Coordinates of N, CA, C and O in Angstrom, one line a residue:
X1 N 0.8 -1.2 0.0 CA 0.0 0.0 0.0 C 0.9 1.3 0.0 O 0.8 2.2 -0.8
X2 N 1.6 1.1 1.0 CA 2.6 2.5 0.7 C 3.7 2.6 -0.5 O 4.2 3.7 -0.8
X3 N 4.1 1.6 -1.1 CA 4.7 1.5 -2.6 C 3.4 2.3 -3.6 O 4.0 3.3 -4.2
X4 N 2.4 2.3 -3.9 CA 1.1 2.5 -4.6 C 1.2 3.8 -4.3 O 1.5 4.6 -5.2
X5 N 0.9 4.2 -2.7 CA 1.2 6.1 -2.4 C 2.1 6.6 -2.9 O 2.0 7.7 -3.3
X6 N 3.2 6.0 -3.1 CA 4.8 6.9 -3.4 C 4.4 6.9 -4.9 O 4.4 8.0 -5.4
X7 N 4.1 5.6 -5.7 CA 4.3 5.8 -6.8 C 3.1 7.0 -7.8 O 3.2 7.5 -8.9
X8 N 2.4 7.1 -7.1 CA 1.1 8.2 -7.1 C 1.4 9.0 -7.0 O 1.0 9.7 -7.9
X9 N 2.2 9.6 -6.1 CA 2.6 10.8 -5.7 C 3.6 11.1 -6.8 O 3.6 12.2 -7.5
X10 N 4.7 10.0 -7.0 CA 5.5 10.3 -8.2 C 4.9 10.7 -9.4 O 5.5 11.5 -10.1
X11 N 4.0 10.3 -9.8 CA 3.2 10.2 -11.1 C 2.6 11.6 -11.1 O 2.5 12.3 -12.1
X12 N 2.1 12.0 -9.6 CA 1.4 13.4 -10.3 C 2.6 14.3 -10.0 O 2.6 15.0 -11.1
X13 N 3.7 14.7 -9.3 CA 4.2 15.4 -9.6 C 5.2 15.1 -11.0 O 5.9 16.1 -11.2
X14 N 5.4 14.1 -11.8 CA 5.9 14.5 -13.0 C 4.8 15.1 -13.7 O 5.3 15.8 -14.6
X15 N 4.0 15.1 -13.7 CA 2.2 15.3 -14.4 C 2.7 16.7 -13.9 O 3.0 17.4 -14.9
X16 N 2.8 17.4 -12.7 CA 3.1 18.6 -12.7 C 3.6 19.6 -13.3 O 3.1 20.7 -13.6
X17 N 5.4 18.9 -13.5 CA 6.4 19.0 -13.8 C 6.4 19.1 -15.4 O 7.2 19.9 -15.8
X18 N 5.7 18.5 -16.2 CA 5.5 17.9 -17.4 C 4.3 19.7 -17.8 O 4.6 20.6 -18.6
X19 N 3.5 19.7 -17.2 CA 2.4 20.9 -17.0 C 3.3 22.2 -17.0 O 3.1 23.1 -17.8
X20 N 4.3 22.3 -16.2 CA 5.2 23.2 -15.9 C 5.8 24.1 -17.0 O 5.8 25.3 -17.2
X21 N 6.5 22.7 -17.9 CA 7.3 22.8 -18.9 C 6.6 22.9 -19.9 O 7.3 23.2 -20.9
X22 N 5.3 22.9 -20.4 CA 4.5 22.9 -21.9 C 3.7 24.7 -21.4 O 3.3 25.5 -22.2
X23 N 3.7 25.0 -20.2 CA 3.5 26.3 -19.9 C 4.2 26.9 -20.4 O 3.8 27.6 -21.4
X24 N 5.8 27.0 -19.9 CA 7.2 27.7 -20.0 C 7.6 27.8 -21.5 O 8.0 28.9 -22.1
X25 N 7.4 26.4 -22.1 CA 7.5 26.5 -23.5 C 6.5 27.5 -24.3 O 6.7 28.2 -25.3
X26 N 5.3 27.3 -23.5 CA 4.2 28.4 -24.7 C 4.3 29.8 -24.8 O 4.1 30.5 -25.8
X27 N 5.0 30.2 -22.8 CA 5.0 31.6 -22.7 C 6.4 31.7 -23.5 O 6.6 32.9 -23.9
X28 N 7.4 31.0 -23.8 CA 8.5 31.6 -24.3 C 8.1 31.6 -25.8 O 8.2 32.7 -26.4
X29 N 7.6 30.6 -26.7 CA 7.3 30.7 -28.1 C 6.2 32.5 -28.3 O 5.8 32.9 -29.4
X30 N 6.0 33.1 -26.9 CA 4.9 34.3 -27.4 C 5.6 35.2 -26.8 O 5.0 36.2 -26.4
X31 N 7.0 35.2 -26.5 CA 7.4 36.0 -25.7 C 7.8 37.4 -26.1 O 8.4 38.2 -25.3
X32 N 7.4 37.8 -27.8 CA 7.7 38.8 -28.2 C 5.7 39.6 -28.4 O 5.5 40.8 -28.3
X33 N 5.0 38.9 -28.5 CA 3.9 39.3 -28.2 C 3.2 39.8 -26.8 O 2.3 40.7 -26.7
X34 N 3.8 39.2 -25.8 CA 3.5 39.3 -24.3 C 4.4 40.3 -24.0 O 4.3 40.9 -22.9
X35 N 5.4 40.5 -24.8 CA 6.0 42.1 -24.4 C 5.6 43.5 -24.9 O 5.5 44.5 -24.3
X36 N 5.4 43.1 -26.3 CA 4.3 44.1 -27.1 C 3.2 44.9 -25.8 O 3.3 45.9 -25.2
X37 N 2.0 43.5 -25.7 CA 1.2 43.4 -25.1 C 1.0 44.1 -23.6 O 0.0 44.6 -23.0
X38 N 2.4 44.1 -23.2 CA 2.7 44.8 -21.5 C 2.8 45.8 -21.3 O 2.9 46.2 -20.2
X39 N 2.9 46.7 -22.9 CA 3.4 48.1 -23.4 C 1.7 49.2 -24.2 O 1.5 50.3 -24.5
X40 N 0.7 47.8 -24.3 CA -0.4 47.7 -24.7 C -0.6 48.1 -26.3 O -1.5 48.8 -26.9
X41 N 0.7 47.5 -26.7 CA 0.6 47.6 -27.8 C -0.3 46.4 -28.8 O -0.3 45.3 -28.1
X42 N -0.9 46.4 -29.7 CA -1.8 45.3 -30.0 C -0.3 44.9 -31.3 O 0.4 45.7 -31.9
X43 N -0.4 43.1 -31.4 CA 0.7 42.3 -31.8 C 0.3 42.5 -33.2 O 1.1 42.7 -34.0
X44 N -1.0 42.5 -33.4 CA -1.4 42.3 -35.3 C -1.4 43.7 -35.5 O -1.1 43.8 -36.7
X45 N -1.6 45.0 -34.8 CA -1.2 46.1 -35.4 C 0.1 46.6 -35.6 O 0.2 47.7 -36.1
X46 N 0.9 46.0 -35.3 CA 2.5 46.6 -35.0 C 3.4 46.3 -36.2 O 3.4 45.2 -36.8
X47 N 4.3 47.8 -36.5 CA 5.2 46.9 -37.7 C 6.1 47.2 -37.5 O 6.1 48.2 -36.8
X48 N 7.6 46.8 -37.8 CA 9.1 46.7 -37.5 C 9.3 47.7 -38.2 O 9.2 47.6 -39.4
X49 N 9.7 49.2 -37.6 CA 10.6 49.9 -38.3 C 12.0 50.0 -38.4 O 12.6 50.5 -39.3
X50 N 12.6 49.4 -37.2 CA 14.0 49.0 -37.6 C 14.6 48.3 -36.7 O 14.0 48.4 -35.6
X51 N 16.0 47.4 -36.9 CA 16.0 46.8 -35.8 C 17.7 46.4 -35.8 O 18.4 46.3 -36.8
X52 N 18.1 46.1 -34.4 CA 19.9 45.9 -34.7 C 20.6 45.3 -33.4 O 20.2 44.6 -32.5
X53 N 21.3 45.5 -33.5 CA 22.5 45.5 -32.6 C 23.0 46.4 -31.8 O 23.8 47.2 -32.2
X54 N 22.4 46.5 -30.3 CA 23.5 48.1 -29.7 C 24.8 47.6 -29.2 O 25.1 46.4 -29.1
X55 N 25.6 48.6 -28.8 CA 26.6 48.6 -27.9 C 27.0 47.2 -27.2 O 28.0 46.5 -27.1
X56 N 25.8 47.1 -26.6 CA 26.2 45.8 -25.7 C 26.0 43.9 -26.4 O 26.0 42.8 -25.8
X57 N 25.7 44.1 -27.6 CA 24.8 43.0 -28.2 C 24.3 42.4 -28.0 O 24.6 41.2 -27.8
X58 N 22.7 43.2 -27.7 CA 21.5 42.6 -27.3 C 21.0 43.6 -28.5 O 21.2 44.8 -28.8
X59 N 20.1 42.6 -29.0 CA 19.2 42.6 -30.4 C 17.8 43.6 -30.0 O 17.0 43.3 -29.1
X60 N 17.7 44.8 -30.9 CA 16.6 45.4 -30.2 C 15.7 45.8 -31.7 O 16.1 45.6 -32.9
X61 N 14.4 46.3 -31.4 CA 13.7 46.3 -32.6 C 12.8 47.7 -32.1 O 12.1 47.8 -31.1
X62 N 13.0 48.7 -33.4 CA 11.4 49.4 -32.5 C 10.4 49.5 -33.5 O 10.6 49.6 -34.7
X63 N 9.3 49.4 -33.1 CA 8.0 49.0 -33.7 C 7.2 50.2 -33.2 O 7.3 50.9 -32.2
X64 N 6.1 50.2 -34.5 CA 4.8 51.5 -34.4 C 3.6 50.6 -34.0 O 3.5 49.4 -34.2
X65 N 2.9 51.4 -33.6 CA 1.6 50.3 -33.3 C 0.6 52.1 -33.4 O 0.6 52.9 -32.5
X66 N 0.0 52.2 -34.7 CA -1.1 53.5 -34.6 C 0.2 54.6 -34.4 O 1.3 54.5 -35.0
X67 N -0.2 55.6 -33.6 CA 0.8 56.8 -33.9 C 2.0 56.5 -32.7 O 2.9 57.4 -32.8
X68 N 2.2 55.3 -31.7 CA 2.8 55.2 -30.7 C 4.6 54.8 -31.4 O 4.7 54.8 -32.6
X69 N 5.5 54.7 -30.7 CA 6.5 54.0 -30.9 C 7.4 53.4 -29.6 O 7.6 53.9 -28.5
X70 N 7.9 52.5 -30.0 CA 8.7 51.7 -29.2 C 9.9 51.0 -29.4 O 10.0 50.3 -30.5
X71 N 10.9 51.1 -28.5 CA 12.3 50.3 -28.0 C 12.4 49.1 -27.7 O 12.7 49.0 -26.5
X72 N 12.2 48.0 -28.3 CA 12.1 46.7 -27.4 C 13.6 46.4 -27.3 O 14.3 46.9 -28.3
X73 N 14.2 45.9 -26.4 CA 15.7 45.1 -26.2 C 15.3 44.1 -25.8 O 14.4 44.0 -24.9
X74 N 16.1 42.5 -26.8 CA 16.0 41.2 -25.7 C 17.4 40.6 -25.3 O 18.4 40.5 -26.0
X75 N 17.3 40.3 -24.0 CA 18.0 39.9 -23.0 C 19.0 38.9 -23.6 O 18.9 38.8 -24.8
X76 N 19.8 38.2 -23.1 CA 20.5 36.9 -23.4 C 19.7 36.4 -22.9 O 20.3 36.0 -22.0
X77 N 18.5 35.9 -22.8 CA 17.3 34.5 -22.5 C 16.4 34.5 -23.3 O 15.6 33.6 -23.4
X78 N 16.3 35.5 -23.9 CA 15.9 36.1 -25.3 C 14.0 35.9 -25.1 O 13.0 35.2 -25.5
X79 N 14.3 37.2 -23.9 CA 12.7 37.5 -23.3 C 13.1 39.0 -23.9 O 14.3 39.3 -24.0
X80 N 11.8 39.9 -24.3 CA 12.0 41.6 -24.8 C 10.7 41.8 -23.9 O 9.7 41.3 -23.4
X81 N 12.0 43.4 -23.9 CA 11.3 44.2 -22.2 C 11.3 45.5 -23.3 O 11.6 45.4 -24.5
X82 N 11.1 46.4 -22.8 CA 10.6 48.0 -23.7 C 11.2 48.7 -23.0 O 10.8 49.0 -21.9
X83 N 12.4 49.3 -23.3 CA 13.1 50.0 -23.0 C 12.6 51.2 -23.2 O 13.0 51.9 -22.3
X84 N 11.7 52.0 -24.2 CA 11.4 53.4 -24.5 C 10.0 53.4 -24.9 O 10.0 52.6 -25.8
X85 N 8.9 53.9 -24.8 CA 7.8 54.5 -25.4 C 7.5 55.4 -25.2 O 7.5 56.0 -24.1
X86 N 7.2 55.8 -26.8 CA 6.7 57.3 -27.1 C 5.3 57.6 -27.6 O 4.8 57.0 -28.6
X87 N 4.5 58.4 -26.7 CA 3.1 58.5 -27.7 C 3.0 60.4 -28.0 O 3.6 61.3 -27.4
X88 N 2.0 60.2 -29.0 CA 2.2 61.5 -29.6 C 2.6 63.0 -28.9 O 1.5 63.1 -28.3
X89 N 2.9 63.8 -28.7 CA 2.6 64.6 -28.0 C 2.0 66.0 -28.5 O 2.2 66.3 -29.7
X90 N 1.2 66.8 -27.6 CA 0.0 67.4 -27.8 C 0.4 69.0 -28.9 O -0.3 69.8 -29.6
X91 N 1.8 69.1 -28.6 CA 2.7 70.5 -29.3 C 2.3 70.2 -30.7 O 1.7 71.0 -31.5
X92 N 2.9 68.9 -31.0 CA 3.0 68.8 -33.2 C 2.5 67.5 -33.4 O 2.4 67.0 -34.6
X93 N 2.2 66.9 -32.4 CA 0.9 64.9 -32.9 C 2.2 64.3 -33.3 O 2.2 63.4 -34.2
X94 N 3.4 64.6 -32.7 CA 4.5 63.7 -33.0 C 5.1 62.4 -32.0 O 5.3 62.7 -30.8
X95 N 5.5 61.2 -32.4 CA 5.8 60.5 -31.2 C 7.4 60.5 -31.7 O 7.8 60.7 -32.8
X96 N 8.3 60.3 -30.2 CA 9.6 60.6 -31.1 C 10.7 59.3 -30.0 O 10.8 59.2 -28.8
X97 N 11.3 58.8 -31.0 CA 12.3 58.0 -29.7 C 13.4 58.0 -30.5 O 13.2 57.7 -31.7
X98 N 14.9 58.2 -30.0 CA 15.8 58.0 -30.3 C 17.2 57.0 -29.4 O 17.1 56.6 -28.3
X99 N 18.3 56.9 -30.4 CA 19.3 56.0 -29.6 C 20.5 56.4 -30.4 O 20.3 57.3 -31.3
X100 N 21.5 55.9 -30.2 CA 22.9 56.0 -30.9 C 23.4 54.5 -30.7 O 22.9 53.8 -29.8
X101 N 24.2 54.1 -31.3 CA 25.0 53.2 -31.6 C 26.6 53.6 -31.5 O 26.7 54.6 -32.2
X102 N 28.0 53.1 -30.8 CA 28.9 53.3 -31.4 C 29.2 53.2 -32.9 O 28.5 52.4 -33.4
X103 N 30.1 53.9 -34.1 CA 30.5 53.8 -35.3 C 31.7 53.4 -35.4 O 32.0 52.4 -36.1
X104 N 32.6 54.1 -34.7 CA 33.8 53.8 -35.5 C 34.7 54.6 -34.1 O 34.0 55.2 -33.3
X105 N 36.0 54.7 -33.9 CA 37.1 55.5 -33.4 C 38.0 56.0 -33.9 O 38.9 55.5 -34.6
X106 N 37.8 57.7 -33.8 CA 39.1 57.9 -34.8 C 40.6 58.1 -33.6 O 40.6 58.3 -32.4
X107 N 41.7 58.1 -34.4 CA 43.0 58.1 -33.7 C 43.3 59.3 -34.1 O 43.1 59.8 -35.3
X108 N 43.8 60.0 -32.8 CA 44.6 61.6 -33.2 C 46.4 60.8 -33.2 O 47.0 59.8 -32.8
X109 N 46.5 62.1 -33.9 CA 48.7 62.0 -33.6 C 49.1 61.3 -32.7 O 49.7 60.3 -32.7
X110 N 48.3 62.3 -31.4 CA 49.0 63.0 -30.2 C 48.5 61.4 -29.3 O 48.8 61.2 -28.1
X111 N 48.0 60.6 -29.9 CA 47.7 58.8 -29.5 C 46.3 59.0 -28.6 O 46.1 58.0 -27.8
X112 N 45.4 60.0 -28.6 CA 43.7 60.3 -28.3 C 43.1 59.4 -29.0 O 43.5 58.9 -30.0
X113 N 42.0 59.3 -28.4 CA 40.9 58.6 -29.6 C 39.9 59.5 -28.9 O 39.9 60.1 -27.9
X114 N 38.8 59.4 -30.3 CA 37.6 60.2 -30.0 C 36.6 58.9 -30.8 O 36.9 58.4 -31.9
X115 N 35.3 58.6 -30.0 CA 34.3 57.9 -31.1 C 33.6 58.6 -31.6 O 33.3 59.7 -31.1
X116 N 33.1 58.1 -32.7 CA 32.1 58.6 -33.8 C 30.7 57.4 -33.3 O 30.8 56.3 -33.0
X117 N 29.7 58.1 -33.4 CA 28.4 57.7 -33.0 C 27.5 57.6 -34.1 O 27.6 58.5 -34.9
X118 N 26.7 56.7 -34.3 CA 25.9 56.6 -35.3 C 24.2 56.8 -34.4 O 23.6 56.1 -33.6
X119 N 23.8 58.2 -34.8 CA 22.5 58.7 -34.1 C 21.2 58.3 -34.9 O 21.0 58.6 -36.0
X120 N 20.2 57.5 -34.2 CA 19.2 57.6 -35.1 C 17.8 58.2 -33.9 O 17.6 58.1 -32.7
X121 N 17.0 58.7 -35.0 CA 15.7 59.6 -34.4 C 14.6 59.0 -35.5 O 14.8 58.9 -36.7
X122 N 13.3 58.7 -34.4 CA 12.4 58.2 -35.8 C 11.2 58.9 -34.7 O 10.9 58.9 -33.5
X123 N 10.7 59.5 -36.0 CA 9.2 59.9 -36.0 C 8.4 59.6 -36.4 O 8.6 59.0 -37.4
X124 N 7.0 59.6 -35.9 CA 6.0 58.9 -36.5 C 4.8 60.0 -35.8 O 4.8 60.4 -34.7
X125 N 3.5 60.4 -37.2 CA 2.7 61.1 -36.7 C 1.1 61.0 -37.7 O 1.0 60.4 -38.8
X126 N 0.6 61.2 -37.4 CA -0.9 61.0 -38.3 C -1.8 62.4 -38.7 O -3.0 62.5 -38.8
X127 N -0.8 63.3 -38.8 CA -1.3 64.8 -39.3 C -0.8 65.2 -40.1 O -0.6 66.4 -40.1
X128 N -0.4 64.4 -41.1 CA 0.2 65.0 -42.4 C -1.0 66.0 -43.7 O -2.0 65.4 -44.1
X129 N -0.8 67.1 -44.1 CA -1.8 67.6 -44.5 C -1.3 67.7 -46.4 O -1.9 68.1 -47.3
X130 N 0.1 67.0 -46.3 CA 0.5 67.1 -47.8 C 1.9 66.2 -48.0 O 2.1 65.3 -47.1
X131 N 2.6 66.3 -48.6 CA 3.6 65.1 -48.6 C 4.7 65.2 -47.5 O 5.2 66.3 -47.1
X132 N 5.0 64.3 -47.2 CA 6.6 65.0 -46.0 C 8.0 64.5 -46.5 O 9.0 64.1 -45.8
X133 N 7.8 64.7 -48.1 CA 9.4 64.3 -48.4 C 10.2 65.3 -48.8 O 11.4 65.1 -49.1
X134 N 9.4 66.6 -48.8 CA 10.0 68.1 -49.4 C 10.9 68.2 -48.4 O 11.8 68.9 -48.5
X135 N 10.7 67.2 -46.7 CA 12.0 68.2 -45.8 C 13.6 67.7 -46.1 O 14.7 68.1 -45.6
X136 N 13.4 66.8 -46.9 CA 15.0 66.3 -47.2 C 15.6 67.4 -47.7 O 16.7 67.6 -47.2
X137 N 15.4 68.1 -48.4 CA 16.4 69.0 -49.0 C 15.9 70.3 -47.9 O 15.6 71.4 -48.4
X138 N 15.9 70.2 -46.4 CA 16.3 71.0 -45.5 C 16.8 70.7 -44.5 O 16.8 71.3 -43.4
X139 N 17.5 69.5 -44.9 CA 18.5 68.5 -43.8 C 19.4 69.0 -43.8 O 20.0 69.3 -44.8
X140 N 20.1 69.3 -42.2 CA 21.5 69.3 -42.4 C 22.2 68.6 -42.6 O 22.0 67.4 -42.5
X141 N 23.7 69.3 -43.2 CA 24.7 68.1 -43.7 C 24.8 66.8 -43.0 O 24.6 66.9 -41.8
X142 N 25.1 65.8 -43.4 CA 25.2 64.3 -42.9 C 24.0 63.5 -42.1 O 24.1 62.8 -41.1
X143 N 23.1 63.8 -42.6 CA 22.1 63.6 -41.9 C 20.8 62.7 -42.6 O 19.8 63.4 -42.3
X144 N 20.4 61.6 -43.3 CA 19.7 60.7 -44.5 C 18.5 60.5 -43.1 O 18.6 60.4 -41.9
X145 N 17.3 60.4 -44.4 CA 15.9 60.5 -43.5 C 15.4 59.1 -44.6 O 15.5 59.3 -45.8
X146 N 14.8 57.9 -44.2 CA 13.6 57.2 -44.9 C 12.1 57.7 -44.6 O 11.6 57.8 -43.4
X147 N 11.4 57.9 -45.9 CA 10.6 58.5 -45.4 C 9.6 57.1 -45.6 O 9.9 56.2 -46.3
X148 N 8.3 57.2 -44.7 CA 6.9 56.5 -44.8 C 6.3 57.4 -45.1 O 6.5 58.6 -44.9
X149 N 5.0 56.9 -46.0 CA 3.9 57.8 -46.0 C 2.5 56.9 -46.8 O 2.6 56.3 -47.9
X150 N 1.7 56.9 -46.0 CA 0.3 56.7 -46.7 C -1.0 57.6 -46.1 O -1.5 57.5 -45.0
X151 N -1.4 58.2 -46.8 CA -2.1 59.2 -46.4 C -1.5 59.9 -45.1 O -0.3 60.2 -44.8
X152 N -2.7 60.1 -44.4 CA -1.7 61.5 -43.4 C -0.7 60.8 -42.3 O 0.0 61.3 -41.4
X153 N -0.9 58.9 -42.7 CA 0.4 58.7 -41.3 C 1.6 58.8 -42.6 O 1.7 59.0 -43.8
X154 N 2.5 58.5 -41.4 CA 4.1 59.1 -41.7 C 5.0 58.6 -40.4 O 5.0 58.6 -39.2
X155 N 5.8 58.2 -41.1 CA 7.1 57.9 -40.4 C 8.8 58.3 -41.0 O 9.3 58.0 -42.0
X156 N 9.2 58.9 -39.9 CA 10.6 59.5 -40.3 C 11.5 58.7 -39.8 O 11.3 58.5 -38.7
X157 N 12.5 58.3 -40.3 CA 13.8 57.8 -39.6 C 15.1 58.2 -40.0 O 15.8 57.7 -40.9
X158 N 15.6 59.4 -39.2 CA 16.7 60.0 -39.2 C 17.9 59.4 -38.8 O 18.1 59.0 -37.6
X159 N 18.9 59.3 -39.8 CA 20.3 58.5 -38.9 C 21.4 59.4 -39.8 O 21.3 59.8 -41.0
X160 N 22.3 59.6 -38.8 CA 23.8 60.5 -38.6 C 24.5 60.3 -38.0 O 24.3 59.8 -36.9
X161 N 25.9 60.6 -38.6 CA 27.6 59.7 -37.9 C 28.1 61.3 -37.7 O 27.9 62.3 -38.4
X162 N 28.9 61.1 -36.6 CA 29.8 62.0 -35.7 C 30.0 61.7 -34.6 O 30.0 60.6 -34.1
X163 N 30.1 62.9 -34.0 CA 30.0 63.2 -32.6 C 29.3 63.4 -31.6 O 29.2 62.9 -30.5
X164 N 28.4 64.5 -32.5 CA 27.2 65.1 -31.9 C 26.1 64.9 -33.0 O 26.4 64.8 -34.1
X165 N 24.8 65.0 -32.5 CA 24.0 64.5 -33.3 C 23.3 65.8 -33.7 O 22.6 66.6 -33.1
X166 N 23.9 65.8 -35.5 CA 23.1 67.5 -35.9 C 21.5 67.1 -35.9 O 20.9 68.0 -36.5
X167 N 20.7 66.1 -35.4 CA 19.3 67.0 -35.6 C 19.1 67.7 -33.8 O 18.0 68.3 -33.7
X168 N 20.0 67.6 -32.6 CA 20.0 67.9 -31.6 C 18.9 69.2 -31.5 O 17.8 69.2 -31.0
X169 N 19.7 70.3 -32.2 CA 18.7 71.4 -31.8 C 17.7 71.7 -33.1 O 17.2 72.8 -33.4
X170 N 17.4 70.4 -33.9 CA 16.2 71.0 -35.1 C 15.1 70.5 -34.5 O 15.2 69.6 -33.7
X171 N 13.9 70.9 -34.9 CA 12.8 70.6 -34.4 C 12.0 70.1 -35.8 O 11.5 70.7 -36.7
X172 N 12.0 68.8 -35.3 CA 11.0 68.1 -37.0 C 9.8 68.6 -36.9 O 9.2 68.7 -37.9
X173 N 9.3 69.1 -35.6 CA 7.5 69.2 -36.0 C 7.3 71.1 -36.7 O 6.4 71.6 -37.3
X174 N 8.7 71.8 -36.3 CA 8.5 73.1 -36.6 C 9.0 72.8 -38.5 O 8.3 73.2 -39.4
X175 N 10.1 72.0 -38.6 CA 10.1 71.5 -40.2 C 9.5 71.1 -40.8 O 9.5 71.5 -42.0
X176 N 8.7 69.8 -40.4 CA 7.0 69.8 -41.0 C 6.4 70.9 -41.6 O 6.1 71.1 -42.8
X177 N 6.1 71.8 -40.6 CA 5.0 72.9 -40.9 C 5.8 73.7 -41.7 O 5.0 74.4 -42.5
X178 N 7.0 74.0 -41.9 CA 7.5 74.5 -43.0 C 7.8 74.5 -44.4 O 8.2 75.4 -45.1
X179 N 7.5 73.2 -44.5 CA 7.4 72.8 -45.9 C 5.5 72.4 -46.4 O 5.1 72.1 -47.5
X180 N 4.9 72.7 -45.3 CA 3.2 72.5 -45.4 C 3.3 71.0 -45.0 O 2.2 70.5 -45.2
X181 N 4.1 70.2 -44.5 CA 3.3 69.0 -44.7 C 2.5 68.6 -43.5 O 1.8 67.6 -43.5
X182 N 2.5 69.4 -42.4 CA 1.3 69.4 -41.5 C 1.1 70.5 -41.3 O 2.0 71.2 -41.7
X183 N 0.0 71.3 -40.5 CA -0.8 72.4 -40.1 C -0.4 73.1 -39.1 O -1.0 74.1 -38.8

């Protein structure tokens, strides 16, 4: 009789154990939706606007979901947490998030180094009142924009190499309105 109890007992906790693991496995096969989801972003509305490698090599991706945007980084266990969300704000209906990347090192004479930074800035807004590819030719030097556009949404992604990042003191929502493409 007490052989019968132990082996019962054995039996449901692998039954447990076995429960445990088809859990662990499901939550990790959705583990990039369930991060979306934590940020309340909806998984079938979201699309990859770009995605890479930082500094530390952990794989990050930021995605739009409607006029929002977001930073996901995943870990080395390769769970994604949201490092940044941006939602519109009420000045120009723009959402805005940026990062830098190392580029390159340059060497002086005198045996200095200085790094060069590769800056990117992306926008995304749903008040476009006309096209928004006229602001390329008011970019500052070194400075390449991909544009989106379908009807009034829009997405910008600005990326530049140096030091300092020339869109620092430009303001895209006052450049918008200077070329008309929003109000």
């Amino acid at each position: 009789m007490k052989d019968l109890l132990k082996s019962r007992a054995a039996g449901i906790v692998y039954i447990v154990i076995a429960i445990a693991l088809v859990a662990l496995w499901i939550t990790y096969l959705n583990r990039w939706n369930i991060a979306l989801s934590s940020i309340d972003f909806s998984p079938s509305a979201t699309s990859t606007v770009c995605e890479g490698f930082d500094a530390n090599g952990d794989h990050y991706r930021v995605v739009t979901c409607h006029e929002s945007l977001a930073l996901l980084t995943e870990n080395g266990f390769g769970w994604w947490k949201a490092s940044l969300v941006s939602n519109p704000n009420s000045q120009d209906g723009l959402s805005r998030i940026s990062w830098m990347i190392p580029a390159s090192i340059r060497y002086a004479e005198d045996g200095s180094f200085a790094p060069d930074w590769e800056f990117h800035d992306v926008y995304c807004g749903n008040n476009a009142a006309g096209p928004v590819s006229p602001i390329t030719a008011k970019l500052p030097p070194n400075v390449t924009v991909n544009v989106w556009q379908s009807g009034s949404s829009y997405l910008l992604h600005f990326i530049s190499f140096g030091r300092e990042s020339p869109l620092s003191g430009l303001s895209v929502g006052e450049l918008l309105q200077s070329v008309g493409a929003i109000s």
